[in-house]
Each structure stands twice: as structure tokens, then as C-alpha cells.
Tab-separated table of C-alpha atoms and ligand atoms in Angstrom:
chain	number	residue	atom	x	y	z
A	25	UNK	CA	-14.488	10.626	-19.244
A	26	UNK	CA	-10.675	10.386	-19.785
A	27	UNK	CA	-9.010	13.778	-20.021
A	28	UNK	CA	-5.972	14.245	-22.281
A	29	UNK	CA	-3.592	14.549	-19.315
A	30	UNK	CA	-4.647	11.227	-17.836
A	31	UNK	CA	-4.414	9.575	-21.248
A	32	UNK	CA	-0.939	11.084	-21.930
A	33	UNK	CA	0.228	9.931	-18.466
A	34	UNK	CA	-1.117	6.395	-19.062
A	35	UNK	CA	0.526	6.121	-22.567
A	36	UNK	CA	3.841	7.353	-21.047
A	37	UNK	CA	3.647	4.789	-18.169
A	38	UNK	CA	2.646	1.910	-20.502
A	39	UNK	CA	5.532	2.602	-22.760
A	40	UNK	CA	8.251	3.696	-20.360
A	41	UNK	CA	7.560	2.155	-16.952
A	42	UNK	CA	9.106	-1.312	-17.973
A	43	UNK	CA	12.023	0.498	-19.596
A	44	UNK	CA	12.523	2.573	-16.378
A	45	UNK	CA	12.652	-0.644	-14.260
A	46	UNK	CA	15.041	-2.285	-16.741
A	47	UNK	CA	17.232	0.802	-16.847
A	48	UNK	CA	17.635	0.876	-13.059
A	49	UNK	CA	18.454	-2.784	-12.750
A	50	UNK	CA	20.790	-2.825	-15.704
A	51	UNK	CA	22.675	0.173	-14.544
A	52	UNK	CA	23.470	-1.697	-11.222
A	53	UNK	CA	24.348	-4.863	-13.171
A	54	UNK	CA	26.520	-3.197	-15.769
A	55	UNK	CA	27.475	0.210	-14.359
A	56	UNK	CA	27.745	-0.175	-10.608
A	57	UNK	CA	24.423	1.627	-10.101
A	58	UNK	CA	25.384	4.712	-11.957
A	59	UNK	CA	22.380	6.210	-13.758
A	60	UNK	CA	24.477	8.670	-15.839
A	61	UNK	CA	27.179	6.373	-17.150
A	62	UNK	CA	25.001	4.340	-19.529
A	63	UNK	CA	23.586	7.509	-20.999
A	64	UNK	CA	27.094	9.046	-21.326
A	65	UNK	CA	28.312	5.841	-23.031
A	66	UNK	CA	25.360	5.972	-25.496
A	67	UNK	CA	25.623	9.726	-26.157
A	68	UNK	CA	29.357	9.644	-26.865
A	69	UNK	CA	29.064	6.585	-28.998
A	70	UNK	CA	31.235	4.498	-26.754
A	71	UNK	CA	28.507	1.910	-26.691
A	72	UNK	CA	25.410	1.178	-28.720
A	73	UNK	CA	22.101	0.032	-27.280
A	74	UNK	CA	22.831	-3.407	-28.698
A	75	UNK	CA	26.027	-3.682	-26.715
A	76	UNK	CA	24.073	-3.012	-23.398
A	77	UNK	CA	21.244	-5.358	-24.512
A	78	UNK	CA	23.677	-8.141	-25.485
A	79	UNK	CA	25.303	-8.029	-22.037
A	80	UNK	CA	21.902	-8.286	-20.334
A	81	UNK	CA	21.161	-11.762	-18.889
A	82	UNK	CA	18.340	-13.464	-20.683
A	83	UNK	CA	15.358	-15.506	-19.350
A	84	UNK	CA	16.662	-18.810	-18.105
A	85	UNK	CA	14.891	-22.125	-17.292
A	86	UNK	CA	16.256	-21.863	-13.735
A	87	UNK	CA	14.622	-18.432	-13.307
A	88	UNK	CA	11.475	-19.616	-14.775
A	89	UNK	CA	11.414	-22.579	-12.419
A	90	UNK	CA	12.220	-20.491	-9.433
A	91	UNK	CA	9.501	-17.883	-10.290
A	92	UNK	CA	6.881	-20.462	-11.068
A	93	UNK	CA	7.546	-22.335	-7.752
A	94	UNK	CA	7.426	-19.019	-5.884
A	95	UNK	CA	4.125	-17.834	-7.282
A	96	UNK	CA	2.603	-21.318	-7.017
A	97	UNK	CA	3.656	-21.521	-3.398
A	98	UNK	CA	2.100	-18.213	-2.554
A	99	UNK	CA	-1.151	-19.241	-4.293
A	100	UNK	CA	-1.223	-22.417	-2.203
A	101	UNK	CA	-0.636	-20.386	1.071
A	102	UNK	CA	-3.297	-17.920	0.069
A	103	UNK	CA	-6.037	-20.276	-1.124
A	104	UNK	CA	-5.495	-23.505	0.721
A	105	UNK	CA	-4.181	-22.623	4.130
A	106	UNK	CA	-6.917	-20.866	6.278
A	107	UNK	CA	-5.593	-18.479	8.817
A	108	UNK	CA	-4.379	-19.774	12.105
A	109	UNK	CA	-2.498	-16.819	13.467
A	110	UNK	CA	-5.634	-14.999	14.719
A	111	UNK	CA	-6.366	-17.984	16.957
A	112	UNK	CA	-3.215	-17.466	19.114
A	113	UNK	CA	-1.843	-13.876	18.337
A	114	UNK	CA	-3.661	-11.417	20.670
A	115	UNK	CA	-4.844	-8.235	18.850
A	116	UNK	CA	-4.289	-9.706	15.340
A	117	UNK	CA	-7.269	-9.623	13.067
A	118	UNK	CA	-7.260	-12.550	10.554
A	119	UNK	CA	-9.381	-15.186	9.042
A	120	UNK	CA	-12.559	-14.261	7.214
A	121	UNK	CA	-13.182	-10.447	7.143
A	122	UNK	CA	-15.448	-8.229	5.235
A	123	UNK	CA	-14.271	-5.493	2.840
A	124	UNK	CA	-16.058	-2.088	2.278
A	125	UNK	CA	-19.300	-1.587	0.420
A	126	UNK	CA	-18.529	-1.410	-3.282
A	127	UNK	CA	-20.273	1.238	-5.517
A	128	UNK	CA	-22.786	-1.493	-6.502
A	129	UNK	CA	-23.524	-2.074	-2.836
A	130	UNK	CA	-21.702	-5.402	-2.544
A	131	UNK	CA	-19.663	-6.406	0.589
A	132	UNK	CA	-16.998	-8.945	-0.308
A	133	UNK	CA	-15.551	-11.522	2.179
A	134	UNK	CA	-11.780	-12.079	2.229
A	135	UNK	CA	-9.588	-14.749	3.836
A	136	UNK	CA	-6.978	-12.703	5.703
A	137	UNK	CA	-3.919	-14.967	5.975
A	138	UNK	CA	-1.071	-12.797	4.711
A	139	UNK	CA	0.779	-12.725	8.059
A	140	UNK	CA	0.680	-16.513	8.177
A	141	UNK	CA	1.965	-16.757	4.568
A	142	UNK	CA	4.780	-14.323	5.361
A	143	UNK	CA	5.729	-16.233	8.565
A	144	UNK	CA	5.734	-19.620	6.816
A	145	UNK	CA	7.803	-18.296	3.933
A	146	UNK	CA	10.422	-16.719	6.144
A	147	UNK	CA	10.658	-19.633	8.480
A	148	UNK	CA	11.360	-21.857	5.423
A	149	UNK	CA	13.888	-19.271	4.174
A	150	UNK	CA	15.861	-19.286	7.363
A	151	UNK	CA	15.587	-23.050	7.760
A	152	UNK	CA	17.113	-23.422	4.356
A	153	UNK	CA	19.790	-20.759	4.946
A	154	UNK	CA	20.942	-22.256	8.229
A	155	UNK	CA	20.101	-25.995	8.052
A	156	UNK	CA	18.973	-27.478	4.782
A	157	UNK	CA	21.117	-25.576	2.316
A	158	UNK	CA	18.964	-26.565	-0.700
A	159	UNK	CA	19.765	-23.279	-2.384
A	160	UNK	CA	21.984	-20.280	-1.647
A	161	UNK	CA	20.343	-17.360	0.213
A	162	UNK	CA	21.790	-15.208	-2.589
A	163	UNK	CA	19.549	-17.029	-5.086
A	164	UNK	CA	17.301	-13.912	-5.703
A	165	UNK	CA	20.240	-11.491	-6.322
A	166	UNK	CA	22.085	-14.098	-8.490
A	167	UNK	CA	18.976	-14.448	-10.812
A	168	UNK	CA	17.729	-10.868	-10.519
A	169	UNK	CA	17.525	-9.990	-14.203
A	170	UNK	CA	16.278	-13.356	-15.475
A	171	UNK	CA	13.582	-13.093	-12.697
A	172	UNK	CA	12.641	-9.650	-14.024
A	173	UNK	CA	11.596	-11.194	-17.354
A	174	UNK	CA	9.465	-13.758	-15.454
A	175	UNK	CA	7.837	-10.997	-13.368
A	176	UNK	CA	6.987	-9.028	-16.511
A	177	UNK	CA	5.536	-12.030	-18.210
A	178	UNK	CA	3.220	-12.607	-15.122
A	179	UNK	CA	2.410	-8.853	-14.811
A	180	UNK	CA	1.367	-8.532	-18.501
A	181	UNK	CA	-0.458	-11.911	-18.444
A	182	UNK	CA	-2.522	-11.105	-15.359
A	183	UNK	CA	-3.463	-7.448	-16.529
A	184	UNK	CA	-4.507	-8.827	-19.976
A	185	UNK	CA	-6.453	-11.665	-18.391
A	186	UNK	CA	-8.175	-9.114	-16.102
A	187	UNK	CA	-9.205	-6.985	-19.107
A	188	UNK	CA	-10.622	-9.973	-20.973
A	189	UNK	CA	-12.340	-11.221	-17.891
A	190	UNK	CA	-13.881	-7.738	-17.330
A	191	UNK	CA	-15.492	-7.868	-20.807
A	192	UNK	CA	-16.554	-11.579	-21.012
A	193	UNK	CA	-16.993	-13.048	-17.518
A	194	UNK	CA	-16.804	-10.371	-14.771
A	195	UNK	CA	-17.226	-11.482	-11.167
A	196	UNK	CA	-19.792	-8.662	-10.576
A	197	UNK	CA	-20.930	-6.883	-13.797
A	198	UNK	CA	-22.423	-3.908	-11.985
A	199	UNK	CA	-19.115	-3.091	-10.383
A	200	UNK	CA	-17.314	-2.820	-13.735
A	201	UNK	CA	-16.199	0.563	-15.110
A	202	UNK	CA	-15.864	1.049	-18.849
A	203	UNK	CA	-14.540	4.401	-20.099
A	204	UNK	CA	-14.476	3.306	-23.757
A	205	UNK	CA	-10.831	4.197	-23.866
A	206	UNK	CA	-8.914	1.032	-24.469
A	207	UNK	CA	-5.614	2.281	-22.897
A	208	UNK	CA	-7.276	3.777	-19.907
A	209	UNK	CA	-9.318	0.625	-19.230
A	210	UNK	CA	-6.259	-1.620	-19.647
A	211	UNK	CA	-4.165	0.516	-17.278
A	212	UNK	CA	-6.746	1.407	-14.561
A	213	UNK	CA	-8.799	-1.743	-14.894
A	214	UNK	CA	-12.446	-2.610	-15.632
A	215	UNK	CA	-13.389	-4.997	-12.827
A	216	UNK	CA	-13.520	-3.709	-9.350
A	217	UNK	CA	-12.966	-7.002	-7.515
A	218	UNK	CA	-12.025	-9.747	-9.973
A	219	UNK	CA	-12.094	-13.207	-8.443
A	220	UNK	CA	-11.621	-16.764	-9.520
A	221	UNK	CA	-13.888	-18.986	-7.457
A	222	UNK	CA	-15.146	-17.767	-4.126
A	223	UNK	CA	-11.850	-16.800	-2.511
A	224	UNK	CA	-9.117	-16.113	-5.011
A	225	UNK	CA	-9.247	-12.256	-5.012
A	226	UNK	CA	-6.863	-10.698	-7.613
A	227	UNK	CA	-6.393	-7.437	-5.770
A	228	UNK	CA	-5.698	-8.901	-2.362
A	229	UNK	CA	-3.358	-11.596	-3.769
A	230	UNK	CA	-1.359	-9.499	-6.158
A	231	UNK	CA	-1.130	-6.480	-3.915
A	232	UNK	CA	0.231	-8.473	-0.964
A	233	UNK	CA	1.854	-11.573	-2.365
A	234	UNK	CA	3.946	-12.363	-4.330
A	235	UNK	CA	5.395	-8.801	-4.246
A	236	UNK	CA	5.318	-7.785	-0.613
A	237	UNK	CA	6.178	-11.137	0.824
A	238	UNK	CA	9.102	-11.080	-1.507
A	239	UNK	CA	10.186	-7.650	-0.448
A	240	UNK	CA	11.821	-8.777	2.802
A	241	UNK	CA	13.243	-11.938	1.162
A	242	UNK	CA	14.889	-9.795	-1.579
A	243	UNK	CA	16.509	-7.664	1.097
A	244	UNK	CA	17.733	-10.729	2.915
A	245	UNK	CA	19.232	-12.068	-0.276
A	246	UNK	CA	21.069	-8.642	-0.800
A	247	UNK	CA	22.384	-8.888	2.792
A	248	UNK	CA	23.614	-12.479	2.073
A	249	UNK	CA	25.300	-11.249	-1.090
A	250	UNK	CA	27.124	-8.515	0.928
A	251	UNK	CA	28.341	-11.173	3.336
A	252	UNK	CA	29.501	-13.409	0.504
A	253	UNK	CA	31.325	-10.597	-1.355
A	254	UNK	CA	32.809	-8.646	1.568
A	255	UNK	CA	32.734	-10.943	4.510
A	256	UNK	CA	30.354	-8.618	6.406
A	257	UNK	CA	26.934	-7.002	6.333
A	258	UNK	CA	27.174	-3.186	6.699
A	259	UNK	CA	25.151	-1.240	9.182
A	260	UNK	CA	23.281	0.548	6.280
A	261	UNK	CA	22.152	-2.852	4.876
A	262	UNK	CA	20.975	-3.835	8.412
A	263	UNK	CA	19.046	-0.533	8.669
A	264	UNK	CA	17.360	-0.977	5.300
A	265	UNK	CA	16.419	-4.587	6.227
A	266	UNK	CA	15.082	-3.570	9.590
A	267	UNK	CA	13.105	-0.434	8.600
A	268	UNK	CA	11.607	-2.029	5.473
A	269	UNK	CA	11.016	-5.261	7.426
A	270	UNK	CA	8.918	-3.282	9.991
A	271	UNK	CA	6.970	-1.702	7.146
A	272	UNK	CA	6.301	-5.074	5.497
A	273	UNK	CA	5.315	-6.820	8.770
A	274	UNK	CA	3.069	-3.900	9.589
A	275	UNK	CA	1.334	-4.377	6.315
A	276	UNK	CA	0.603	-8.105	7.086
A	277	UNK	CA	-0.331	-7.422	10.655
A	278	UNK	CA	-2.799	-4.934	9.486
A	279	UNK	CA	-3.992	-6.732	6.327
A	280	UNK	CA	-7.634	-6.579	7.427
A	281	UNK	CA	-7.254	-2.793	7.706
A	282	UNK	CA	-5.771	-2.862	4.273
A	283	UNK	CA	-9.219	-3.918	2.912
A	284	UNK	CA	-10.340	-0.393	3.693
A	285	UNK	CA	-7.505	1.490	1.896
A	286	UNK	CA	-7.750	2.985	-1.556
A	287	UNK	CA	-6.174	0.112	-3.427
A	288	UNK	CA	-8.891	-2.299	-2.342
A	289	UNK	CA	-11.752	0.055	-1.739
A	290	UNK	CA	-11.516	2.259	-4.813
A	291	UNK	CA	-9.101	1.167	-7.494
A	292	UNK	CA	-10.099	-1.224	-10.202
A	293	UNK	CA	-7.760	-4.086	-11.168
A	294	UNK	CA	-5.763	-3.391	-14.322
A	295	UNK	CA	-2.155	-3.020	-15.439
A	296	UNK	CA	-1.540	-0.395	-12.799
A	297	UNK	CA	-2.060	-2.890	-9.957
A	298	UNK	CA	-1.311	-6.155	-11.871
A	299	UNK	CA	1.985	-5.260	-13.449
A	300	UNK	CA	2.824	-2.755	-10.756
A	301	UNK	CA	2.678	-5.368	-7.996
A	302	UNK	CA	4.567	-7.959	-9.901
A	303	UNK	CA	7.317	-5.794	-11.351
A	304	UNK	CA	7.434	-2.114	-10.199
A	305	UNK	CA	7.155	-2.853	-6.486
A	306	UNK	CA	9.589	-5.754	-5.963
A	307	UNK	CA	12.187	-4.187	-8.274
A	308	UNK	CA	12.026	-0.504	-7.454
A	309	UNK	CA	11.087	-0.625	-3.726
A	310	UNK	CA	14.244	-2.654	-3.072
A	311	UNK	CA	16.758	-0.508	-4.898
A	312	UNK	CA	18.432	0.534	-1.655
A	313	UNK	CA	19.485	-3.055	-0.752
A	314	UNK	CA	20.553	-3.658	-4.359
A	315	UNK	CA	22.676	-0.521	-4.336
A	316	UNK	CA	24.307	-1.480	-1.068
A	317	UNK	CA	25.490	-4.741	-2.572
A	318	UNK	CA	27.520	-2.751	-5.104
A	319	UNK	CA	28.464	0.055	-2.632
A	320	UNK	CA	28.671	-1.324	0.932
A	321	UNK	CA	28.125	1.887	2.971
A	322	UNK	CA	29.288	1.690	6.610
A	323	UNK	CA	27.586	4.680	8.370
A	324	UNK	CA	29.054	6.475	11.458
A	325	UNK	CA	27.207	5.761	14.646
A	326	UNK	CA	25.491	9.203	14.923
A	327	UNK	CA	24.278	9.014	11.296
A	328	UNK	CA	23.039	5.536	11.711
A	329	UNK	CA	21.132	6.453	14.889
A	330	UNK	CA	19.793	9.612	13.305
A	331	UNK	CA	18.403	7.536	10.292
A	332	UNK	CA	16.949	4.919	12.614
A	333	UNK	CA	15.150	7.563	14.659
A	334	UNK	CA	13.762	9.259	11.488
A	335	UNK	CA	12.553	5.928	10.161
A	336	UNK	CA	10.939	4.969	13.471
A	337	UNK	CA	9.264	8.318	13.872
A	338	UNK	CA	8.000	8.153	10.335
A	339	UNK	CA	6.699	4.672	10.992
A	340	UNK	CA	4.970	5.824	14.220
A	341	UNK	CA	3.183	8.654	12.438
A	342	UNK	CA	2.199	6.383	9.559
A	343	UNK	CA	0.858	3.640	11.842
A	344	UNK	CA	-0.925	5.964	14.313
A	345	UNK	CA	-2.608	8.023	11.692
A	346	UNK	CA	-3.920	4.871	9.912
A	347	UNK	CA	-4.876	3.364	13.217
A	348	UNK	CA	-6.862	6.480	14.353
A	349	UNK	CA	-8.922	6.412	11.166
A	350	UNK	CA	-9.448	2.722	11.398
A	351	UNK	CA	-10.530	2.922	15.062
A	352	UNK	CA	-12.801	5.883	14.257
A	353	UNK	CA	-14.509	4.200	11.359
A	354	UNK	CA	-14.814	0.740	13.087
A	355	UNK	CA	-16.467	2.279	16.204
A	356	UNK	CA	-18.475	4.753	14.241
A	357	UNK	CA	-16.817	7.559	16.241
A	358	UNK	CA	-17.457	5.986	19.632
A	359	UNK	CA	-13.841	5.869	20.674
A	360	UNK	CA	-11.172	8.076	22.170
A	361	UNK	CA	-8.451	9.815	20.065
A	362	UNK	CA	-5.690	11.242	22.278
A	363	UNK	CA	-7.806	10.771	25.344
A	364	UNK	CA	-10.822	12.688	23.946
A	365	UNK	CA	-13.994	11.896	22.035
A	366	UNK	CA	-13.139	12.563	18.372
A	367	UNK	CA	-14.675	15.576	16.475
A	368	UNK	CA	-15.980	14.884	12.999
A	369	UNK	CA	-18.085	16.136	10.105
A	370	UNK	CA	-21.161	14.172	9.305
A	371	UNK	CA	-21.530	13.573	5.555
A	372	UNK	CA	-23.727	11.590	3.089
A	373	UNK	CA	-23.430	10.087	-0.340
A	374	UNK	CA	-25.395	7.987	-2.929
A	375	UNK	CA	-24.447	4.522	-4.341
A	376	UNK	CA	-25.212	3.897	-8.067
A	377	UNK	CA	-28.568	2.284	-7.131
A	378	UNK	CA	-29.676	5.562	-5.497
A	379	UNK	CA	-29.417	4.338	-1.887
A	380	UNK	CA	-28.240	7.114	0.537
A	381	UNK	CA	-25.440	6.353	2.898
A	382	UNK	CA	-24.047	8.234	5.842
A	383	UNK	CA	-20.395	8.667	6.786
A	384	UNK	CA	-18.145	10.632	9.030
A	385	UNK	CA	-14.894	12.483	8.354
A	386	UNK	CA	-12.755	12.879	11.479
A	387	UNK	CA	-11.071	16.140	12.346
A	388	UNK	CA	-9.298	15.097	15.573
A	389	UNK	CA	-5.816	13.546	16.143
A	390	UNK	CA	-3.435	13.476	13.255
A	391	UNK	CA	-6.457	13.866	10.948
A	392	UNK	CA	-7.032	17.314	12.366
A	393	UNK	CA	-3.330	18.256	11.537
A	394	UNK	CA	-3.533	17.459	7.848
A	395	UNK	CA	-5.813	15.505	5.518
A	396	UNK	CA	-3.244	12.864	4.764
A	397	UNK	CA	-0.711	12.850	7.584
A	398	UNK	CA	-0.372	9.116	7.120
A	399	UNK	CA	1.390	9.861	3.829
A	400	UNK	CA	3.685	12.203	5.582
A	401	UNK	CA	4.825	9.516	8.001
A	402	UNK	CA	5.219	7.131	4.959
A	403	UNK	CA	7.470	9.780	3.309
A	404	UNK	CA	9.634	10.144	6.392
A	405	UNK	CA	10.195	6.411	6.562
A	406	UNK	CA	11.029	6.370	2.834
A	407	UNK	CA	13.542	9.187	3.226
A	408	UNK	CA	15.299	7.164	5.966
A	409	UNK	CA	15.819	4.205	3.664
A	410	UNK	CA	17.384	6.400	1.104
A	411	UNK	CA	19.627	8.354	3.468
A	412	UNK	CA	21.078	5.037	4.722
A	413	UNK	CA	22.714	4.681	1.271
A	414	UNK	CA	24.716	8.003	1.540
A	415	UNK	CA	25.063	10.511	-1.395
A	416	UNK	CA	27.561	8.940	-3.806
A	417	UNK	CA	24.881	8.060	-6.298
A	418	UNK	CA	21.316	9.126	-6.992
A	419	UNK	CA	19.866	5.665	-7.825
A	420	UNK	CA	18.957	4.695	-4.159
A	421	UNK	CA	17.250	8.182	-3.672
A	422	UNK	CA	14.781	7.407	-6.530
A	423	UNK	CA	12.423	5.887	-3.983
A	424	UNK	CA	11.780	9.110	-2.043
A	425	UNK	CA	11.302	11.110	-5.318
A	426	UNK	CA	8.883	8.379	-6.568
A	427	UNK	CA	6.993	8.105	-3.209
A	428	UNK	CA	6.583	11.916	-3.103
A	429	UNK	CA	5.089	12.082	-6.549
A	430	UNK	CA	3.049	8.838	-5.981
A	431	UNK	CA	1.524	10.074	-2.662
A	432	UNK	CA	1.018	13.669	-3.721
A	433	UNK	CA	-0.760	12.478	-6.814
A	434	UNK	CA	-2.662	9.857	-4.832
A	435	UNK	CA	-3.738	12.642	-2.334
A	436	UNK	CA	-5.069	14.736	-5.160
A	437	UNK	CA	-6.739	11.774	-6.845
A	438	UNK	CA	-8.358	10.780	-3.522
A	439	UNK	CA	-9.600	14.272	-2.769
A	440	UNK	CA	-11.111	14.548	-6.207
A	441	UNK	CA	-12.928	11.319	-5.582
A	442	UNK	CA	-14.018	12.322	-2.096
A	443	UNK	CA	-15.323	15.646	-3.460
A	444	UNK	CA	-17.401	13.786	-6.108
A	445	UNK	CA	-18.622	11.463	-3.314
A	446	UNK	CA	-19.429	13.945	-0.576
A	447	UNK	CA	-19.938	17.230	-2.440
A	448	UNK	CA	-20.422	20.128	-0.140
A	449	UNK	CA	-19.694	17.998	3.015
A	450	UNK	CA	-16.219	17.515	1.724
A	451	UNK	CA	-15.828	21.303	1.253
A	452	UNK	CA	-16.782	21.724	4.969
A	453	UNK	CA	-14.070	19.073	5.788
A	454	UNK	CA	-11.325	20.876	3.834
A	455	UNK	CA	-12.276	24.171	5.484
A	456	UNK	CA	-11.914	22.550	8.873
A	457	UNK	CA	-8.563	20.789	7.869
A	458	UNK	CA	-6.953	23.071	5.296
A	459	UNK	CA	-3.653	21.293	4.767
A	460	UNK	CA	-2.959	18.122	2.861
A	461	UNK	CA	0.451	16.752	3.990
A	462	UNK	CA	2.425	19.314	6.028
A	463	UNK	CA	0.471	21.529	8.401
A	464	UNK	CA	0.931	25.248	7.616
A	465	UNK	CA	2.763	24.465	4.290
A	466	UNK	CA	0.891	22.200	1.961
B	7	NDP	P1	-6.133	6.534	3.314
B	7	NDP	O1	-5.964	5.382	4.282
B	7	NDP	O2	-5.762	7.873	3.740
B	7	NDP	O3	-7.621	6.527	2.800
B	7	NDP	C1	-8.226	7.589	2.229
B	7	NDP	C2	-9.728	7.412	2.339
B	7	NDP	O4	-10.051	7.552	3.855
B	7	NDP	C3	-10.540	8.502	1.717
B	7	NDP	O5	-10.852	8.068	0.387
B	7	NDP	C4	-11.831	8.470	2.522
B	7	NDP	O6	-12.615	7.301	2.143
B	7	NDP	C5	-11.333	8.167	3.920
B	7	NDP	N1	-11.024	9.471	4.676
B	7	NDP	C6	-10.335	10.492	4.238
B	7	NDP	N2	-10.297	11.455	5.190
B	7	NDP	C7	-10.918	10.910	6.264
B	7	NDP	C8	-11.134	11.366	7.629
B	7	NDP	N3	-10.687	12.607	8.016
B	7	NDP	N4	-11.771	10.596	8.507
B	7	NDP	C9	-12.162	9.314	8.076
B	7	NDP	N5	-12.031	8.860	6.855
B	7	NDP	C10	-11.354	9.638	5.907
B	7	NDP	O7	-5.306	6.358	2.043
B	7	NDP	P2	-4.549	5.170	1.294
B	7	NDP	O8	-5.364	3.972	1.136
B	7	NDP	O9	-4.005	5.712	-0.056
B	7	NDP	O10	-3.369	4.859	2.206
B	7	NDP	C11	-3.298	3.959	3.229
B	7	NDP	C12	-1.811	3.804	3.677
B	7	NDP	O11	-1.033	3.114	2.755
B	7	NDP	C13	-1.183	5.188	3.857
B	7	NDP	O12	-0.504	5.296	5.056
B	7	NDP	C14	-0.110	5.299	2.685
B	7	NDP	O13	0.979	6.021	3.071
B	7	NDP	C15	0.119	3.836	2.367
B	7	NDP	N6	0.437	3.610	1.009
B	7	NDP	C16	1.668	3.127	0.716
B	7	NDP	C17	1.987	2.924	-0.676
B	7	NDP	C18	3.295	2.385	-0.971
B	7	NDP	O14	3.523	2.164	-2.238
B	7	NDP	N7	4.246	2.188	-0.082
B	7	NDP	C19	1.042	3.166	-1.754
B	7	NDP	C20	-0.215	3.681	-1.284
B	7	NDP	C21	-0.521	3.841	-0.007
B	7	NDP	P3	-14.134	7.105	2.337
B	7	NDP	O15	-14.645	7.063	0.957
B	7	NDP	O16	-14.297	5.807	3.108
B	7	NDP	O17	-14.704	8.290	3.105
């Protein structure tokens, strides 16, 4: 059942999320990243909506060409280039891997080759920047708004296609979820794991590429633009590139682990993932770099080191917490966490066909400190990116506000799901680990 609050939030997002993205990017393009000046101009009558709209770059053939080539290239890397990295990178898990058991009891296989796609793409990027010079490394920045229209077209097309596919030719009909509410189904998705053919998995492809592979390229394009405009790249831009680069690389290094996260394990594929991955992620997760093109901040050494340390500690907590759960689940509890055998709570649940399954919820390590300490580490890293931009404008700080809302909401959503899944066992777990994000506080 869809409650009125969920429905109101969904309608709000469907109507306003594309406008929010446009507003942020336009305010950089026309107002030097000030979020207030456009509003002020409109409210005082200095400008009309049409003035702003008329100054907005339109869709161009060039942007459409770049975007089509980009997505097609990522599809080729995903579908036609089997993973090679796991054959020579010690510790890396790639190639064919299994996902979690779906509610209908299916275990999907995935070709994990994201790291390889990321490496090939970046090698080609640097080869072009330093040797071939086929296009300028500022190409992304220079076409940023025309590319936004292309990303929106793909985001809406893929979400609409997923909805139609869910009704008429689902990959697995028993894993579909229909609430009967059109808007909810469009936003949150019907099919659990839509696929074309055996290997083209919508969730894995759209979640990881083209958005996350592009993330680091977008940042590099911003750094190149700083170099072009000011003759140097500031330390804040380097910090943003490095800290976000670590986060992206971590994502691909752990792509097999990602199969066990909420996005893949529990969310259905609709507009939330489809449009979100094509538009929201590449445009709003990279606001710090965009801002620094317009406001090149050079941090003092102490501030730069402080931000770097905050970002690295955040990353360490994020990675270790996720790693502890992954190790615990992979070994079924037969492992060591901080040098000791982990403690856990035994729990059980039923799948839709009535089969009973058993699972374990760990109460050791970071999972004994809080129920989502991985989110806490993620938030510390996010804060570091924002702090690198200084305090002259609020635009680059949108990310930490957004991540706090996203991860708090996600935490509550996940706990609601876990309670429905595990019932009284989940209550035993929350009694053993009473805090969600910050031990002793929340
Ligand atoms: P988690 O990796 O925390 O997964 C939650 C699931 O883990 C639960 O549904 C439950 O699943 C299982 N679980 C919960 N508690 C325990 C426990 N004590 N022991 C063992 N298993 C447990 O959540 P996410 O998938 O949301 O996040 C993964 C990472 O991705 C996080 O670090 C997050 O910060 C990051 N992330 C980043 C985003 C971004 O936009 N940058 C967006 C979303 C996530 P089960 O049903 O299997 O028991």
C-alpha cells in the first residue's frame, strides 16, 4: 500500500527534481553559482523566467553525438568485454558473480567488469589529453548544459521503457511489484531485475555506468577548465578530485560487493534509479568541482590537510564497516572482526513461496557501534568534499545536506524493511545495537 506521505514525496520529486538540477546548473552558468541571485532577480522583476530560459544553452547535435557515443561505448565495455582484471589483480573479485536471493528465490548472475571499464575509459581519456588531442579535456564542462538535456532524455526513456517492460515482458514476472498506483510504480519501479538478453542488467549498468564512470571524468574536465582559465589547478580542486576519485575507485574495486547492497538487493528499477543515475548523480554529485571552476579556492595548508584527513578517516570507516559486513556474510560468521570471533543474532524469514531462510545480524565491530556506521563514514567523506570549497556560497554544500537526508531516510526505509523481514529478531537486534548513525546520539 502507498501511504499519502510516500505519494506526496513521489509527486514532489517527479515534478521538482529535474527543476532542482536545472536550477543548480543554471545558477552556475548564469549567476556564478549563487543560489539566491536568480530568485532575487525574479522576485524583484529584474528578470523574467523567459530571460533565464532564453540564455540557457539548448540541446545541440554536438552534445547529442558526444552523449550517444559515451553511452554506446559504456554499453560495449559492459556487454562485450569480459572481465580480465580479476586474472591479474590480487584480491579483486571480478568476472561472473552471483547476486543475493531475490524475494522469488532467484539468484542472478552478473558480469563484474566495472573496474576494467573505468580503467579503459580513463586510459583513453589521458591518452587523448596528453597525446592524441582529438578533443579538449574541457569537453564535458564546455557542453555541460546541452549534455544535461541528453541525460534527461535517456533518464526518462529508460524509466518509461522499464515501466512498459514490467507490464508486458518482464524478465521475471514473480519478482515484479505492482502497487496499483501509477506514480509510485513509475518512480519506484515494477521489475526487480530487468534485463535484456542474458547479461544486460539495467540496475548494474545504470547504477555504475554511465554515471559513476563519468563522475571522475567530469571532475577531471573541471580541473582542466581551471587550468585553462587561471593557468593553475587549485589545491581544493585536487582534493575534490582525489577524495571523490578514491570513492569512485572503491566502488568499482568492490563492484561484486555492491551486488549485496540495497540498490541491487532490494530496490526495484524505476525512475528513482533510472533517471537518478543518468541525471541526478552525475550533475549534483559533482557540484563541488563545478563550483571551483567559477570560484577557484586555494586553501591554507592546515585547512587542506584537515580536510584530507577528515575525508580519509570517513573513507576508512565507510570501507571497513562495509567490509566487516561483507566478510561476516560471506563466511557465515566464521571470520575474525577486530581479532575476535564476531557476535551476532540468529534470525529467520520467509520468501514469497513460503520457504524459510536463516540469516545473521552482526553485533561486533563497527556494526556493534551503530546500525549504519557505514553511512556515518560516507557522511564524513561528503562533508570533506564540501568543506574544500570554503563558505562563500551554499551551492557546494548542497551535497552534505542531500546525503544526510538521503542516508537518514535510507536508514529508516531499510530498518522498516528489515523489521518486516525479520520481525521479532530485528527487535532483538535493535535492542542490542540501539543507535542508528552516531553512537549515544542518534
Ligand atoms: P548496507 O550495506 O548497510 O545494507 C543494509 C542491509 O544489510 C540490510 O538491509 C540487511 O540486509 C543487512 N544488514 C543490516 N544490518 C546488518 C548486520 N548487523 N549484520 C549483517 N547484515 C546486516 O546499506 P546500503 O546498501 O544502503 O549501503 C551500502 C553503502 O553504500 C553504504 O556505505 C552507503 O553509505 C553507500 N551508499 C552511497 C550512496 C551514495 O549516493 N553515495 C547511496 C546509497 C548508499 P539483509 O536483508 O541481507 O539482512
